[in-house]
Amino acid sequence: MATLLAVALGGCDRAVGRGDATSLRTEFPVHERPAGPELAGTLLDGTTFDPAPLRGNVVVVNFWASWCPPCRAEADDLEAAYQATREAGVAFLGVNTQDGKDVASAFSHGTLTYPSLFDPPGRMALQFRQMPPKTLPATVILDRAGRIAVMFSRPVLQPELEQAVLQLAAERD
């Protein structure tokens, strides 16, 4: 039971690293937010991702893998939060990592309507230099200026995610 709880709270073991209880949610005050990376790569459908439409929006970046039970469990919450907030200047981008393209595409199809980058070696996570995601699932929220505002190193539920992104969407620097 303790092992199951550790996986549920801390994420999947095959991720970039392991989280601990103190790093499950990290928030940065507005003037201390580190710059996020340029989001780029190839989508699950094989096309090149164009990051231009994300500029000026709050961006939710979720790192996931089809083999990760907590990732699968949070998918419906992420999709619901996306549907509820996209009209408020919020964009979502998945980053599939440490996975096969066929299984990732099969899982994503019919579950997630927002795009997902295909990044088997996990290079995108490493681009978050000041705050790299250390577990799967991990969710990073970038403010409208592209800075890291909030990071979840655990599965996230719709109400908590919606509250965080709508608060950021309402910010005016």
CSV table of C-alpha atoms in Angstrom, one decimal:
chain,number,residue,atom,x,y,z
A,1,MET,CA,0.0,0.0,0.0
A,2,ALA,CA,2.8,2.4,0.8
A,3,THR,CA,4.4,1.8,-2.6
A,4,LEU,CA,1.2,2.4,-4.4
A,5,LEU,CA,0.7,5.7,-2.4
A,6,ALA,CA,4.3,6.8,-3.3
A,7,VAL,CA,3.7,6.2,-7.0
A,8,ALA,CA,0.4,8.0,-6.9
A,9,LEU,CA,1.9,11.0,-5.1
A,10,GLY,CA,5.3,11.1,-6.5
A,11,GLY,CA,4.8,9.9,-10.1
A,12,CYS,CA,6.2,7.1,-12.1
A,13,ASP,CA,9.7,5.7,-11.4
A,14,ARG,CA,10.8,5.6,-15.0
A,15,ALA,CA,10.7,9.4,-15.2
A,16,VAL,CA,13.6,11.8,-15.3
A,17,GLY,CA,14.0,11.5,-11.6
A,18,ARG,CA,12.0,11.2,-8.4
A,19,GLY,CA,10.1,13.9,-6.6
A,20,ASP,CA,9.7,14.3,-2.9
A,21,ALA,CA,6.9,15.5,-0.7
A,22,THR,CA,8.3,19.1,-0.6
A,23,SER,CA,8.4,19.5,-4.3
A,24,LEU,CA,4.8,18.4,-5.3
A,25,ARG,CA,3.8,22.0,-6.1
A,26,THR,CA,6.1,24.9,-6.6
A,27,GLU,CA,4.9,28.5,-7.2
A,28,PHE,CA,7.1,31.4,-8.1
A,29,PRO,CA,6.2,35.1,-7.2
A,30,VAL,CA,5.9,37.2,-10.3
A,31,HIS,CA,9.3,38.9,-10.1
A,32,GLU,CA,11.1,35.6,-9.4
A,33,ARG,CA,9.8,33.5,-12.2
A,34,PRO,CA,12.5,31.8,-14.3
A,35,ALA,CA,12.2,32.0,-18.1
A,36,GLY,CA,10.7,29.0,-19.7
A,37,PRO,CA,12.2,27.5,-22.9
A,38,GLU,CA,11.1,27.9,-26.4
A,39,LEU,CA,8.6,25.1,-27.0
A,40,ALA,CA,9.5,23.3,-30.2
A,41,GLY,CA,9.6,19.8,-31.7
A,42,THR,CA,7.6,17.3,-33.6
A,43,LEU,CA,4.0,16.4,-32.7
A,44,LEU,CA,2.7,12.9,-32.3
A,45,ASP,CA,1.1,13.2,-35.8
A,46,GLY,CA,4.6,13.8,-37.3
A,47,THR,CA,4.1,17.5,-38.1
A,48,THR,CA,6.4,20.2,-36.8
A,49,PHE,CA,5.0,22.1,-33.9
A,50,ASP,CA,4.6,25.9,-34.4
A,51,PRO,CA,4.9,27.7,-31.0
A,52,ALA,CA,3.8,31.1,-32.4
A,53,PRO,CA,0.1,30.7,-31.4
A,54,LEU,CA,1.2,30.1,-27.7
A,55,ARG,CA,2.9,33.5,-27.4
A,56,GLY,CA,1.0,35.8,-25.1
A,57,ASN,CA,-1.1,33.0,-23.6
A,58,VAL,CA,-0.8,31.2,-20.3
A,59,VAL,CA,0.6,27.8,-21.4
A,60,VAL,CA,0.1,24.5,-19.5
A,61,VAL,CA,2.8,22.0,-20.4
A,62,ASN,CA,2.1,18.5,-19.3
A,63,PHE,CA,4.8,15.7,-19.4
A,64,TRP,CA,3.2,12.3,-19.7
A,65,ALA,CA,3.7,8.7,-21.0
A,66,SER,CA,1.1,6.1,-21.9
A,67,TRP,CA,2.7,3.5,-19.6
A,68,CYS,CA,2.4,5.8,-16.5
A,69,PRO,CA,-0.7,5.0,-14.5
A,70,PRO,CA,-0.9,8.5,-12.8
A,71,CYS,CA,-0.5,10.1,-16.2
A,72,ARG,CA,-3.4,8.1,-17.5
A,73,ALA,CA,-5.5,8.9,-14.5
A,74,GLU,CA,-5.0,12.7,-14.8
A,75,ALA,CA,-5.7,12.8,-18.6
A,76,ASP,CA,-9.4,13.5,-18.2
A,77,ASP,CA,-8.8,16.2,-15.7
A,78,LEU,CA,-6.3,17.9,-18.0
A,79,GLU,CA,-8.7,17.7,-21.0
A,80,ALA,CA,-11.6,19.1,-18.9
A,81,ALA,CA,-9.4,22.0,-17.7
A,82,TYR,CA,-8.3,22.7,-21.3
A,83,GLN,CA,-11.9,22.8,-22.4
A,84,ALA,CA,-12.9,25.0,-19.5
A,85,THR,CA,-10.1,27.6,-19.9
A,86,ARG,CA,-9.1,27.8,-23.5
A,87,GLU,CA,-11.3,30.8,-24.1
A,88,ALA,CA,-9.6,32.7,-21.3
A,89,GLY,CA,-6.2,32.9,-23.1
A,90,VAL,CA,-4.9,29.5,-21.9
A,91,ALA,CA,-3.2,27.0,-24.2
A,92,PHE,CA,-2.2,23.4,-23.4
A,93,LEU,CA,0.7,21.3,-24.8
A,94,GLY,CA,1.4,17.7,-23.9
A,95,VAL,CA,4.9,16.3,-24.0
A,96,ASN,CA,5.0,12.6,-24.5
A,97,THR,CA,8.3,11.1,-23.2
A,98,GLN,CA,9.9,7.7,-22.8
A,99,ASP,CA,7.3,6.1,-24.9
A,100,GLY,CA,6.7,4.5,-28.3
A,101,LYS,CA,4.9,6.6,-30.9
A,102,ASP,CA,2.2,4.1,-31.7
A,103,VAL,CA,1.1,3.6,-28.1
A,104,ALA,CA,1.4,7.3,-27.3
A,105,SER,CA,-0.7,8.2,-30.4
A,106,ALA,CA,-3.3,5.5,-29.5
A,107,PHE,CA,-3.6,6.8,-26.0
A,108,SER,CA,-3.8,10.5,-27.0
A,109,HIS,CA,-6.3,9.9,-29.8
A,110,GLY,CA,-9.8,10.3,-28.4
A,111,THR,CA,-8.5,11.4,-25.0
A,112,LEU,CA,-6.7,14.7,-25.5
A,113,THR,CA,-7.7,17.3,-28.0
A,114,TYR,CA,-4.7,19.6,-27.5
A,115,PRO,CA,-1.4,18.8,-29.2
A,116,SER,CA,1.4,16.7,-27.8
A,117,LEU,CA,5.0,16.8,-28.7
A,118,PHE,CA,6.7,13.4,-29.2
A,119,ASP,CA,9.9,13.5,-27.2
A,120,PRO,CA,11.1,9.9,-26.3
A,121,PRO,CA,14.5,10.9,-24.9
A,122,GLY,CA,13.0,13.7,-22.7
A,123,ARG,CA,14.9,16.6,-24.1
A,124,MET,CA,12.1,19.1,-23.6
A,125,ALA,CA,12.1,18.5,-19.8
A,126,LEU,CA,15.8,19.3,-19.8
A,127,GLN,CA,15.1,22.7,-21.5
A,128,PHE,CA,13.4,23.8,-18.3
A,129,ARG,CA,16.9,24.5,-16.9
A,130,GLN,CA,16.0,26.3,-13.7
A,131,MET,CA,13.1,23.9,-12.9
A,132,PRO,CA,13.3,20.7,-14.8
A,133,PRO,CA,10.4,18.3,-14.3
A,134,LYS,CA,11.7,15.3,-12.3
A,135,THR,CA,8.7,12.9,-12.3
A,136,LEU,CA,5.9,11.8,-14.6
A,137,PRO,CA,3.4,13.2,-14.7
A,138,ALA,CA,4.6,16.8,-14.3
A,139,THR,CA,2.8,19.9,-15.3
A,140,VAL,CA,4.4,23.3,-15.7
A,141,ILE,CA,2.4,26.5,-16.2
A,142,LEU,CA,4.0,29.4,-18.0
A,143,ASP,CA,2.6,32.9,-17.5
A,144,ARG,CA,1.8,35.1,-20.5
A,145,ALA,CA,5.5,36.3,-20.6
A,146,GLY,CA,6.7,32.6,-21.0
A,147,ARG,CA,8.0,32.4,-17.4
A,148,ILE,CA,7.6,29.4,-15.2
A,149,ALA,CA,4.9,30.3,-12.7
A,150,VAL,CA,3.7,27.0,-11.2
A,151,MET,CA,5.0,23.4,-11.4
A,152,PHE,CA,3.2,20.3,-10.2
A,153,SER,CA,5.5,17.2,-9.7
A,154,ARG,CA,2.4,15.0,-9.3
A,155,PRO,CA,-0.9,14.3,-11.0
A,156,VAL,CA,-3.1,17.4,-11.0
A,157,LEU,CA,-6.9,17.6,-10.8
A,158,GLN,CA,-9.1,19.8,-12.8
A,159,PRO,CA,-10.2,22.2,-10.1
A,160,GLU,CA,-6.7,22.9,-8.9
A,161,LEU,CA,-5.4,23.3,-12.4
A,162,GLU,CA,-8.2,25.6,-13.5
A,163,GLN,CA,-7.8,27.8,-10.5
A,164,ALA,CA,-4.1,28.2,-11.1
A,165,VAL,CA,-4.4,29.0,-14.9
A,166,LEU,CA,-7.3,31.3,-14.5
A,167,GLN,CA,-5.4,33.2,-11.8
A,168,LEU,CA,-2.4,33.6,-14.1
A,169,ALA,CA,-4.7,34.5,-17.0
A,170,ALA,CA,-6.1,37.4,-14.9
A,171,GLU,CA,-2.6,38.7,-14.1
A,172,ARG,CA,-1.5,42.0,-15.6
A,173,ASP,CA,2.3,42.8,-15.4
